[in-house]
Coordinates of C-alpha atoms and ligand atoms in Angstrom, one line a residue:
X1 CA -29.6 -11.4 -5.4
X2 CA -27.5 -14.6 -5.1
X3 CA -24.6 -15.6 -7.2
X4 CA -20.8 -15.7 -7.4
X5 CA -18.5 -12.9 -8.4
X6 CA -15.1 -13.8 -9.8
X7 CA -12.1 -11.5 -9.0
X8 CA -8.4 -11.8 -8.3
X9 CA -7.3 -13.6 -5.2
X10 CA -5.5 -10.9 -3.2
X11 CA -5.1 -12.2 0.3
X12 CA -5.4 -15.8 1.6
X13 CA -8.2 -17.0 3.8
X14 CA -12.0 -17.2 3.9
X15 CA -14.3 -14.5 5.3
X16 CA -18.0 -15.0 6.0
X17 CA -20.0 -11.9 7.1
X18 CA -22.5 -9.2 6.1
X19 CA -21.6 -6.7 3.4
X20 CA -20.7 -3.1 4.2
X21 CA -20.8 -0.9 1.1
X22 CA -18.2 1.8 1.1
X23 CA -19.7 3.7 -1.9
X24 CA -20.2 7.4 -2.0
X25 CA -23.8 8.3 -2.6
X26 CA -25.0 10.6 -5.4
X27 CA -24.4 14.2 -4.1
X28 CA -25.6 16.0 -7.1
X29 CA -28.2 18.8 -6.8
X30 CA -29.8 21.6 -8.7
X31 CA -29.3 25.3 -8.1
X32 CA -32.6 26.8 -7.0
X33 CA -33.9 30.2 -6.3
X34 CA -35.5 30.3 -2.8
X35 CA -38.1 32.6 -1.3
X36 CA -37.9 31.8 2.4
X37 CA -34.3 32.8 3.4
X38 CA -34.8 32.0 7.1
X39 CA -36.0 28.5 6.4
X40 CA -33.0 27.9 4.1
X41 CA -30.6 29.1 6.8
X42 CA -32.3 26.8 9.3
X43 CA -31.8 23.9 6.9
X44 CA -28.1 24.8 6.7
X45 CA -27.8 24.9 10.5
X46 CA -29.6 21.6 10.9
X47 CA -27.2 20.0 8.4
X48 CA -24.2 21.6 10.3
X49 CA -25.5 20.2 13.6
X50 CA -26.0 16.7 12.2
X51 CA -22.6 16.7 10.6
X52 CA -21.0 17.8 13.9
X53 CA -22.8 15.1 15.8
X54 CA -21.7 12.5 13.3
X55 CA -18.1 13.7 13.4
X56 CA -18.0 13.7 17.2
X57 CA -19.0 10.1 17.2
X58 CA -16.5 9.2 14.5
X59 CA -13.8 11.0 16.3
X60 CA -14.5 9.1 19.5
X61 CA -14.5 5.8 17.7
X62 CA -11.3 6.6 15.8
X63 CA -9.6 7.5 19.0
X64 CA -10.7 4.3 20.6
X65 CA -9.9 2.0 17.7
X66 CA -7.1 3.6 15.8
X67 CA -5.4 6.0 18.2
X68 CA -5.3 9.7 19.0
X69 CA -3.3 10.7 16.0
X70 CA -5.9 9.2 13.5
X71 CA -8.7 10.9 15.4
X72 CA -7.0 14.3 15.1
X73 CA -8.1 14.8 11.5
X74 CA -11.8 14.6 12.6
X75 CA -11.1 17.3 15.2
X76 CA -9.8 19.5 12.3
X77 CA -13.1 18.8 10.5
X78 CA -15.1 19.8 13.5
X79 CA -13.2 23.1 13.8
X80 CA -14.1 23.9 10.1
X81 CA -17.8 23.2 10.8
X82 CA -17.7 25.9 13.5
X83 CA -15.7 28.4 11.6
X84 CA -17.7 31.7 11.7
X85 CA -16.1 33.0 8.5
X86 CA -17.1 30.0 6.5
X87 CA -20.6 29.7 7.9
X88 CA -21.1 33.5 7.7
X89 CA -20.1 33.5 4.0
X90 CA -22.6 30.7 3.2
X91 CA -25.4 32.5 5.1
X92 CA -24.7 35.7 3.2
X93 CA -24.7 33.9 0.0
X94 CA -28.1 32.4 0.7
X95 CA -29.5 35.8 1.8
X96 CA -27.9 38.0 -1.0
X97 CA -28.3 35.6 -3.9
X98 CA -31.5 33.9 -2.6
X99 CA -30.2 30.5 -3.6
X100 CA -30.5 27.1 -1.9
X101 CA -28.1 26.1 0.8
X102 CA -26.5 23.4 -1.3
X103 CA -25.5 25.9 -4.0
X104 CA -24.4 28.5 -1.5
X105 CA -22.3 25.9 0.3
X106 CA -20.7 24.7 -2.9
X107 CA -19.8 28.2 -4.1
X108 CA -18.3 29.3 -0.8
X109 CA -16.3 26.1 -0.2
X110 CA -15.1 26.0 -3.8
X111 CA -13.6 29.5 -3.2
X112 CA -11.9 28.5 0.0
X113 CA -10.5 25.3 -1.6
X114 CA -9.2 27.2 -4.6
X115 CA -7.6 29.8 -2.4
X116 CA -5.8 27.3 -0.2
X117 CA -4.8 25.1 -3.1
X118 CA -3.2 28.0 -4.8
X119 CA -0.6 28.2 -2.0
X120 CA 1.4 25.5 -3.5
X121 CA 4.4 26.0 -1.3
X122 CA 2.4 25.8 1.9
X123 CA 1.8 22.2 2.9
X124 CA -0.4 23.2 5.8
X125 CA -2.8 25.2 3.6
X126 CA -2.9 22.4 1.0
X127 CA -4.0 20.1 3.8
X128 CA -6.7 22.5 4.9
X129 CA -8.1 22.4 1.3
X130 CA -8.3 18.6 1.5
X131 CA -10.1 18.9 4.9
X132 CA -12.6 21.4 3.6
X133 CA -13.4 19.2 0.6
X134 CA -14.1 16.3 3.0
X135 CA -16.2 18.3 5.4
X136 CA -18.2 19.8 2.5
X137 CA -19.1 16.3 1.4
X138 CA -20.4 15.5 4.8
X139 CA -22.4 18.7 5.1
X140 CA -23.8 18.1 1.6
X141 CA -24.9 14.6 2.5
X142 CA -27.0 16.0 5.3
X143 CA -28.4 18.7 3.2
X144 CA -29.5 16.1 0.7
X145 CA -30.6 13.6 3.3
X146 CA -28.3 10.8 2.0
X147 CA -25.8 8.7 4.0
X148 CA -22.1 8.7 3.6
X149 CA -20.2 5.5 4.3
X150 CA -18.5 5.8 7.8
X151 CA -16.1 2.9 8.2
X152 CA -14.9 4.2 11.5
X153 CA -18.4 3.5 12.9
X154 CA -18.5 -0.2 12.0
X155 CA -19.0 -2.2 15.2
X156 CA -20.0 -5.6 14.0
X157 CA -18.3 -8.1 11.7
X158 CA -18.4 -7.1 8.0
X159 CA -17.0 -7.6 4.6
X160 CA -16.1 -4.2 3.0
X161 CA -17.4 -3.8 -0.6
X162 CA -15.8 -0.9 -2.4
X163 CA -14.9 0.3 -5.9
X164 CA -11.3 0.6 -4.7
X165 CA -9.6 1.1 -1.4
X166 CA -6.8 3.5 -1.1
X167 CA -3.9 2.5 1.2
X168 CA -5.1 5.1 3.7
X169 CA -8.7 3.7 3.6
X170 CA -7.2 0.3 4.2
X171 CA -5.1 1.5 7.1
X172 CA -8.2 2.9 8.8
X173 CA -10.1 -0.4 8.8
X174 CA -10.6 -1.9 12.3
X175 CA -9.3 -5.5 12.0
X176 CA -11.6 -6.7 14.8
X177 CA -14.6 -6.1 12.6
X178 CA -13.4 -6.1 9.0
X179 CA -13.3 -9.8 8.2
X180 CA -12.6 -9.4 4.4
X181 CA -12.9 -7.1 1.5
X182 CA -13.8 -7.1 -2.2
X183 CA -13.3 -4.3 -4.7
X184 CA -14.3 -3.6 -8.3
X185 CA -10.9 -2.6 -9.5
X186 CA -7.3 -3.4 -8.7
X187 CA -4.8 -6.2 -9.3
X188 CA -2.8 -8.6 -7.1
X189 CA 0.0 -6.0 -6.7
X190 CA -2.1 -2.9 -6.2
X191 CA -1.4 -1.4 -2.8
X192 CA -4.8 -2.2 -1.3
X193 CA -4.1 -5.9 -2.1
X194 CA -0.6 -5.7 -0.6
X195 CA -2.0 -4.0 2.6
X196 CA -4.7 -6.7 2.9
X197 CA -2.0 -9.4 3.0
X198 CA -0.1 -7.4 5.7
X199 CA -3.2 -7.1 7.8
X200 CA -4.1 -10.8 7.1
X201 CA -7.6 -9.8 5.9
X202 CA -8.9 -12.2 3.2
X203 CA -9.5 -10.2 0.0
X204 CA -10.6 -10.3 -3.6
X205 CA -9.9 -7.4 -5.9
X206 CA -10.8 -6.5 -9.4
X207 CA -14.2 -8.2 -9.4
X208 CA -15.5 -5.5 -11.7
X209 CA -19.0 -5.4 -10.3
X210 CA -19.0 -5.9 -6.6
X211 CA -20.5 -2.5 -5.8
X212 CA -23.2 -2.9 -8.3
X213 CA -24.2 -6.5 -7.5
X214 CA -24.0 -6.4 -3.7
X215 CA -26.6 -4.7 -1.5
X216 CA -25.9 -3.2 2.0
X217 CA -26.3 -6.0 4.5
X218 CA -26.2 -8.9 2.0
X219 CA -24.6 -12.1 3.5
X220 CA -21.3 -12.7 1.7
X221 CA -18.4 -15.2 1.5
X222 CA -15.0 -13.9 0.3
X223 CA -12.6 -16.6 -0.7
X224 CA -9.2 -15.0 -0.9
X225 CA -7.6 -18.3 -2.0
X226 CA -9.4 -18.5 -5.3
X227 CA -10.8 -15.0 -5.9
X228 CA -14.5 -16.1 -5.6
X229 CA -17.1 -14.2 -3.7
X230 CA -20.6 -15.5 -3.0
X231 CA -23.5 -13.2 -2.5
X232 CA -26.3 -14.5 -0.2
X233 CA -24.9 -18.1 -0.1
X234 CA -27.1 -21.1 0.8
X235 CA -26.7 -22.8 4.1
X236 CA -24.9 -25.7 2.4
X237 CA -22.5 -23.2 0.8
X238 CA -21.8 -21.6 4.2
X239 CA -21.1 -25.0 5.7
X240 CA -18.7 -25.9 2.8
X241 CA -16.8 -22.6 3.2
X242 CA -16.7 -23.0 7.0
X243 CA -14.9 -26.3 6.4
X244 CA -12.6 -24.7 3.8
X245 CA -11.7 -22.0 6.4
X246 CA -11.0 -24.6 9.0
X247 CA -8.8 -26.6 6.6
X248 CA -6.8 -23.4 5.8
X249 CA -6.4 -22.6 9.5
X250 CA -5.1 -26.2 10.1
X251 CA -2.6 -25.7 7.3
X252 CA -1.4 -22.5 8.8
X253 CA -1.0 -24.2 12.2
X254 CA 1.3 -26.7 10.4
X255 CA 3.4 -23.9 8.9
X256 CA 3.6 -22.2 12.2
X257 CA 5.8 -25.0 13.6
X258 CA 8.6 -23.6 11.4
X259 CA 8.5 -20.2 13.0
X260 CA 11.8 -20.5 14.8
X261 CA 13.7 -22.5 12.2
X262 CA 16.2 -21.1 9.7
X263 CA 15.3 -21.2 6.1
X264 CA 17.3 -23.9 4.3
X265 CA 16.8 -26.0 1.2
X266 CA 16.8 -29.7 1.2
X267 CA 20.5 -29.7 0.4
X268 CA 21.3 -27.3 3.2
X269 CA 21.6 -23.9 1.4
X270 CA 20.4 -21.0 3.4
X271 CA 18.1 -18.3 2.0
X272 CA 17.1 -15.1 3.8
X273 CA 13.3 -14.9 4.2
X274 CA 12.5 -11.3 4.9
X275 CA 9.2 -9.3 5.3
X276 CA 7.8 -6.2 3.7
X277 CA 6.3 -3.7 6.1
X278 CA 4.5 -0.3 5.8
X279 CA 4.7 1.0 9.4
X280 CA 6.4 0.1 12.7
X281 CA 3.1 -1.5 13.7
X282 CA 3.7 -4.3 11.2
X283 CA 6.8 -5.4 13.1
X284 CA 4.8 -7.8 15.3
X285 CA 3.6 -9.6 12.2
X286 CA 7.2 -10.1 11.1
X287 CA 8.3 -11.5 14.4
X288 CA 5.2 -13.7 14.7
X289 CA 5.9 -15.2 11.2
X290 CA 9.6 -15.8 11.8
X291 CA 10.9 -13.1 9.5
X292 CA 14.7 -13.2 9.2
X293 CA 14.9 -9.5 8.2
X294 CA 12.9 -6.6 6.9
X295 CA 13.6 -6.6 3.2
X296 CA 11.4 -3.6 2.4
X297 CA 10.1 -0.9 4.7
X298 CA 7.8 1.2 2.5
X299 CA 8.6 4.4 4.2
X300 CA 6.0 6.4 2.3
X301 CA 3.4 4.9 4.5
X302 CA 4.7 7.0 7.3
X303 CA 4.0 10.0 5.1
X304 CA 0.6 8.7 4.0
X305 CA -0.7 7.9 7.5
X306 CA 0.2 11.5 8.7
X307 CA -1.8 14.7 8.2
X308 CA 1.4 16.6 7.4
X309 CA 4.9 15.9 6.4
X310 CA 6.5 13.9 9.2
X311 CA 9.5 15.8 10.8
X312 CA 13.0 14.4 11.0
X313 CA 12.4 13.4 14.6
X314 CA 9.2 11.7 13.9
X315 CA 10.8 9.7 11.1
X316 CA 13.8 8.9 13.2
X317 CA 11.6 7.5 16.0
X318 CA 9.8 5.3 13.5
X319 CA 13.0 3.9 11.9
X320 CA 14.7 3.5 15.3
X321 CA 11.7 1.5 16.5
X322 CA 11.9 -0.9 13.6
X323 CA 15.7 -1.3 13.7
X324 CA 15.7 -1.9 17.4
X325 CA 12.7 -4.2 17.2
X326 CA 14.5 -6.4 14.7
X327 CA 17.3 -6.9 17.2
X328 CA 20.3 -6.8 14.9
X329 CA 18.6 -8.4 11.9
X330 CA 18.8 -6.2 8.8
X331 CA 16.1 -3.6 8.0
X332 CA 16.1 -2.3 4.4
X333 CA 14.3 1.1 4.3
X334 CA 13.2 2.3 1.0
X335 CA 13.2 6.1 0.6
X336 CA 9.9 7.8 0.0
X337 CA 8.0 6.2 -3.0
X338 CA 5.2 8.6 -3.5
X339 CA 3.3 8.9 -6.7
X340 CA 1.6 6.2 -8.9
X341 CA -1.2 4.9 -6.7
X342 CA 0.2 6.5 -3.5
X343 CA -0.5 10.2 -2.9
X344 CA -0.3 12.6 -0.1
X345 CA -3.2 15.0 0.6
X346 CA -0.8 17.7 1.8
X347 CA 1.7 17.4 -1.1
X348 CA -0.5 17.5 -4.1
X349 CA 1.2 16.3 -7.2
X350 CA 0.3 17.7 -10.7
X351 CA -2.5 15.9 -12.5
X352 CA -0.8 13.5 -14.9
X353 CA -1.9 11.3 -17.8
X354 CA 0.3 8.5 -16.6
X355 CA 1.1 8.8 -12.9
X356 CA 3.0 5.5 -12.9
X357 CA 5.3 6.9 -15.5
X358 CA 5.5 10.3 -14.1
X359 CA 6.8 12.4 -11.3
X360 CA 7.2 9.8 -8.6
X361 CA 9.6 8.1 -6.1
X362 CA 13.3 9.0 -6.6
X363 CA 12.3 11.5 -9.2
X364 CA 10.5 13.5 -6.5
X365 CA 13.3 13.0 -4.0
X366 CA 15.9 14.3 -6.5
X367 CA 13.7 17.3 -7.2
X368 CA 12.5 18.0 -3.6
X369 CA 15.9 17.5 -2.0
X370 CA 14.7 19.3 1.1
X371 CA 12.3 16.3 1.8
X372 CA 15.0 13.8 0.7
X373 CA 17.7 15.2 3.0
X374 CA 15.3 15.2 6.0
X375 CA 14.5 11.6 5.4
X376 CA 18.2 10.6 4.9
X377 CA 19.2 12.4 8.2
X378 CA 16.5 10.5 10.1
X379 CA 17.8 7.3 8.6
X380 CA 21.4 8.0 9.3
X381 CA 20.5 8.8 13.0
X382 CA 18.5 5.5 13.3
X383 CA 21.4 3.5 11.8
X384 CA 23.2 3.7 15.1
X385 CA 20.6 1.5 16.7
X386 CA 20.9 -1.7 14.6
X387 CA 21.5 -3.0 11.1
X388 CA 20.0 -0.5 8.6
X389 CA 20.2 -0.5 4.8
X390 CA 18.8 2.1 2.5
X391 CA 17.5 1.7 -1.0
X392 CA 16.2 4.2 -3.6
X393 CA 13.0 3.4 -5.5
X394 CA 12.6 3.7 -9.3
X395 CA 16.2 4.1 -10.3
X396 CA 16.3 4.2 -14.2
X397 CA 19.8 5.3 -14.9
X398 CA 23.4 5.3 -13.4
X399 CA 23.2 9.1 -13.2
X400 CA 20.1 9.0 -10.9
X401 CA 21.7 6.5 -8.6
X402 CA 24.9 8.5 -8.4
X403 CA 23.0 11.7 -7.7
X404 CA 21.0 10.1 -4.9
X405 CA 24.1 8.5 -3.5
X406 CA 26.0 11.8 -3.5
X407 CA 23.3 13.5 -1.5
X408 CA 23.3 10.6 0.9
X409 CA 27.2 10.8 1.2
X410 CA 26.9 14.5 1.8
X411 CA 24.4 14.1 4.7
X412 CA 26.4 11.3 6.1
X413 CA 29.6 13.3 6.1
X414 CA 27.9 16.3 7.7
X415 CA 26.5 14.1 10.4
X416 CA 29.9 12.5 11.2
X417 CA 31.5 16.0 11.2
X418 CA 28.9 17.0 13.7
X419 CA 29.9 14.1 15.9
X420 CA 26.6 12.2 15.6
X421 CA 27.0 8.4 15.7
X422 CA 26.0 6.6 12.5
X423 CA 26.2 2.9 11.7
X424 CA 27.5 1.0 8.7
X425 CA 24.8 1.3 6.1
X426 CA 24.5 -0.5 2.8
X427 CA 23.1 1.6 0.0
X428 CA 21.2 -0.1 -2.7
X429 CA 18.5 0.4 -5.3
X430 CA 15.2 -1.1 -6.3
X431 CA 15.4 -2.8 -9.7
X432 CA 12.0 -2.1 -11.1
X433 CA 12.6 -0.4 -14.5
X434 CA 13.6 -2.6 -17.4
X435 CA 16.1 -0.1 -18.7
X436 CA 18.0 -0.4 -15.4
X437 CA 17.9 -4.2 -15.5
X438 CA 19.4 -4.1 -18.9
X439 CA 22.4 -2.2 -17.5
X440 CA 22.6 -4.1 -14.2
X441 CA 26.3 -4.8 -14.8
X442 CA 27.0 -1.0 -14.9
X443 CA 24.8 -0.3 -11.9
X444 CA 26.3 -3.2 -9.9
X445 CA 29.6 -1.3 -9.7
X446 CA 27.9 1.5 -7.6
X447 CA 25.4 -0.2 -5.5
X448 CA 25.8 -2.4 -2.4
X449 CA 22.8 -4.5 -3.4
X450 CA 19.8 -4.7 -5.7
X451 CA 16.2 -5.4 -4.6
X452 CA 14.0 -6.5 -7.5
X453 CA 10.6 -4.8 -7.3
X454 CA 8.7 -7.1 -9.5
X455 CA 5.4 -5.4 -9.0
X456 CA 6.6 -2.4 -11.0
X457 CA 9.2 -4.4 -13.1
X458 CA 6.3 -6.5 -14.5
X459 CA 4.0 -3.6 -15.2
X460 CA 6.7 -1.7 -17.0
X461 CA 8.0 -4.8 -18.9
X462 CA 4.6 -5.7 -20.1
X463 CA 3.3 -2.1 -20.4
X464 CA 0.3 -3.2 -18.2
X465 CA -1.0 -1.0 -15.4
X466 CA -0.7 -3.1 -12.2
X467 CA -4.0 -1.7 -10.8
X468 CA -6.1 -2.4 -13.9
X469 CA -8.0 -5.7 -13.8
X470 CA -8.7 -5.5 -17.5
X471 CA -5.0 -6.1 -18.3
X472 CA -4.3 -8.4 -15.3
X473 CA -3.6 -11.3 -17.7
X474 CA -0.4 -9.5 -18.5
X475 CA 0.8 -9.8 -14.9
X476 CA 3.1 -12.7 -16.0
X477 CA 5.8 -13.2 -13.4
X478 CA 7.0 -16.5 -14.9
X479 CA 7.2 -15.3 -18.4
X480 CA 10.8 -16.1 -19.7
X481 CA 11.2 -12.4 -20.6
X482 CA 10.9 -11.4 -17.0
X483 CA 12.9 -14.3 -15.8
X484 CA 15.7 -13.2 -18.0
X485 CA 15.7 -9.7 -16.6
X486 CA 15.8 -11.2 -13.1
X487 CA 18.7 -13.6 -14.0
X488 CA 20.7 -10.7 -15.5
X489 CA 20.3 -8.7 -12.4
X490 CA 21.3 -11.4 -10.0
X491 CA 24.3 -12.5 -12.2
X492 CA 25.4 -8.9 -12.5
X493 CA 25.4 -8.3 -8.7
X494 CA 27.2 -11.6 -8.1
X495 CA 29.9 -10.7 -10.6
X496 CA 30.7 -7.6 -8.5
X497 CA 30.5 -9.5 -5.2
X498 CA 27.1 -7.8 -4.3
X499 CA 23.8 -9.4 -3.4
X500 CA 20.3 -9.3 -4.9
X501 CA 17.0 -9.6 -3.1
X502 CA 13.5 -9.4 -4.3
X503 CA 10.7 -7.4 -2.5
X504 CA 8.0 -7.6 -5.1
X505 CA 5.1 -9.9 -4.5
X506 CA 6.7 -12.5 -6.7
X507 CA 9.2 -13.3 -4.0
X508 CA 6.5 -15.1 -2.0
X509 CA 4.8 -16.6 -5.0
X510 CA 4.9 -20.4 -4.6
X511 CA 5.3 -21.1 -8.4
X512 CA 8.1 -18.5 -8.6
X513 CA 10.1 -19.5 -5.5
X514 CA 11.6 -22.7 -6.9
X515 CA 12.8 -20.8 -10.0
X516 CA 14.2 -17.9 -7.9
X517 CA 16.1 -20.4 -5.8
X518 CA 17.6 -21.9 -8.9
X519 CA 18.6 -18.4 -10.2
X520 CA 20.5 -17.8 -7.0
X521 CA 18.4 -15.0 -5.5
X522 CA 19.9 -14.2 -2.1
X523 CA 17.0 -12.7 -0.2
X524 CA 13.3 -13.2 -0.6
X525 CA 11.2 -10.4 1.0
X526 CA 7.4 -10.8 1.1
X527 CA 4.2 -10.2 3.0
X528 CA 5.0 -11.6 6.5
X529 CA 2.0 -13.9 6.1
X530 CA 3.7 -15.7 3.2
X531 CA 7.0 -16.4 5.0
X532 CA 6.2 -19.7 6.7
X533 CA 4.6 -21.4 3.7
X534 CA 7.6 -20.4 1.7
X535 CA 10.0 -21.8 4.3
X536 CA 8.0 -25.0 4.2
X537 CA 8.3 -25.2 0.4
X538 CA 12.0 -24.4 0.3
X539 CA 12.7 -27.2 2.8
X540 CA 11.4 -29.7 0.2
X541 CA 13.5 -28.5 -2.7
X542 CA 17.2 -28.9 -3.5
X543 CA 19.1 -26.1 -5.2
X544 CA 20.7 -28.3 -7.9
X545 CA 17.3 -29.4 -9.1
X546 CA 16.1 -25.8 -9.0
X547 CA 19.0 -24.7 -11.1
X548 CA 18.1 -27.1 -13.8
X549 CA 14.5 -26.0 -13.5
X550 CA 15.4 -22.3 -13.9
X551 CA 17.7 -23.1 -16.8
X552 CA 14.8 -24.9 -18.6
X553 CA 12.4 -22.1 -17.8
X554 CA 14.7 -19.5 -19.3
X555 CA 15.9 -21.3 -22.4
X556 CA 13.1 -23.8 -23.3
X557 CA 9.8 -22.3 -22.2
X558 CA 8.1 -19.8 -24.4
X559 CA 5.2 -18.7 -22.2
X560 CA 4.2 -18.0 -18.6
X561 CA 2.0 -21.1 -18.8
X562 CA 4.9 -23.3 -20.0
X563 CA 6.9 -22.3 -16.9
X564 CA 4.0 -23.0 -14.6
X565 CA 3.8 -26.5 -16.1
X566 CA 7.5 -27.0 -15.7
X567 CA 7.4 -26.0 -12.0
X568 CA 4.4 -28.1 -11.2
X569 CA 6.0 -31.2 -12.8
X570 CA 9.3 -30.6 -11.0
X571 CA 7.9 -29.7 -7.5
X572 CA 5.2 -32.4 -7.5
X573 CA 7.8 -35.0 -8.1
X574 CA 9.6 -34.0 -4.9
Ligands
PEP601 C1 7.6 -3.3 -6.4 O1 7.4 -2.4 -7.3 O2 7.8 -4.5 -6.6 C2 7.7 -2.9 -5.0 C3 8.1 -3.7 -4.1 O3 7.4 -1.6 -4.6 P1 5.9 -1.1 -4.6 O4 5.0 -2.3 -4.6 O5 5.7 -0.3 -3.3 O6 5.8 -0.3 -5.8
MG602 MG1 7.6 -0.3 -6.9

């Protein structure tokens, strides 16, 4: 088919390439009684051999494109496929119950998975359960003669089409070949969208029907600037978008000239433009885009990209690398923010009705203090190598902050007593829960700084899931209600001589930036790829004018739209 899909613009730029569908095939089957046991066991062995061949290829590609560590998981899968106990059990089931290989495989692997998953305090076994589940899927695909998507085997330019992409799927995409992506679900601040911006891959999310409208190999255009995606475009449309892509690249080249400049407004006021990162590998992007600090290191990505809990030493190395790489510029590391749309295969969380409102972030850290203390020790050790700050995610109450801070103080003291060198560390919190913003004045007495996490603050203020495209109209960063919470937070911190940053996506939003300048936000932390365009915008604006604009937005405007209009009128007159 041809046509245009409309989604949410998630990452700037234009991609033109063939579609690669990352959609799981139907793996359902019927239980059957069989008569020829040998033939059925042969079918099982054929499927095992094909799965091994495929995995060997994937492993080699992953090692080449993503690194030895990422390839390790496939080695674990290969070991499972050669496990005599597992295979023996499936063969026995086929023989004794005279059932088809699919059913025998399912029954045996379900048993193993249940057994491993029951060992809730053994992360290693939990991880094995996840591996067996993955391997079974592959084996089943070969038994049924259907193909699984294998993104690691992509070796030509593609646009990924998926229902959703988890952050770990996104991390495994090879940037040389993946030119863009489009998903059915998700919003501008879902983590797949955030990752696409970090990786500079043009993306459209929340299109609702990409996977049902696009066929494997269809030619596609993804416009990450508008949220449009064209299926099988005409030659004229391709030409038009090639031009649009060239214009965008030219604009980027203009911004790049500001790379080594400080960020100052027209009237000479300096603002810190920082970057958000997920792994030490993102550091190059920060430097290339002239980042003045790292305002948010989402440390949970270290946990998510590993196959088991990272040790204190592994974490220390990662934090040290970032702190040293920033050469004396501040790095704010957020302690583990697992839960919501970020999970760990080896630390399964209980099924919840509302994971974004449940057991997540600091709530896990305060419960699993063993994990929290390990992370804090790694951070304290890394603080000796540069300028490190720490913040806690999802703080709702003064008591939570005090508890987290007390654990931090305890680890710090122990380290000092043991003679380990630790640096000066500011300890702050993310402001992402409305209840906390309402008592910003109280919290400001205990923190060194606030960092406003608007991605969550907006979803909680408007009671609208950030990953649900059906309610994405409620992602209203400029609504006066939200601006008031932001103003209250900034003012409360300043009254106590502290500072406030913002690390939600709003900090790099070109409509929001003028207002935030007017509200006196001290630090703006965003996807590295948004830094230079924001620096360019700030240069044109004077803080006095922006103060007046912010005042109007907060007192006169009634809606998100009113504020957009106010900003456009003010900024276009500059
Ligand atoms: C936020 O909530 O705004 C934030 C920066 O954290 P995350 O997007 O990782 O939830
Ligand atoms: Mg958050």
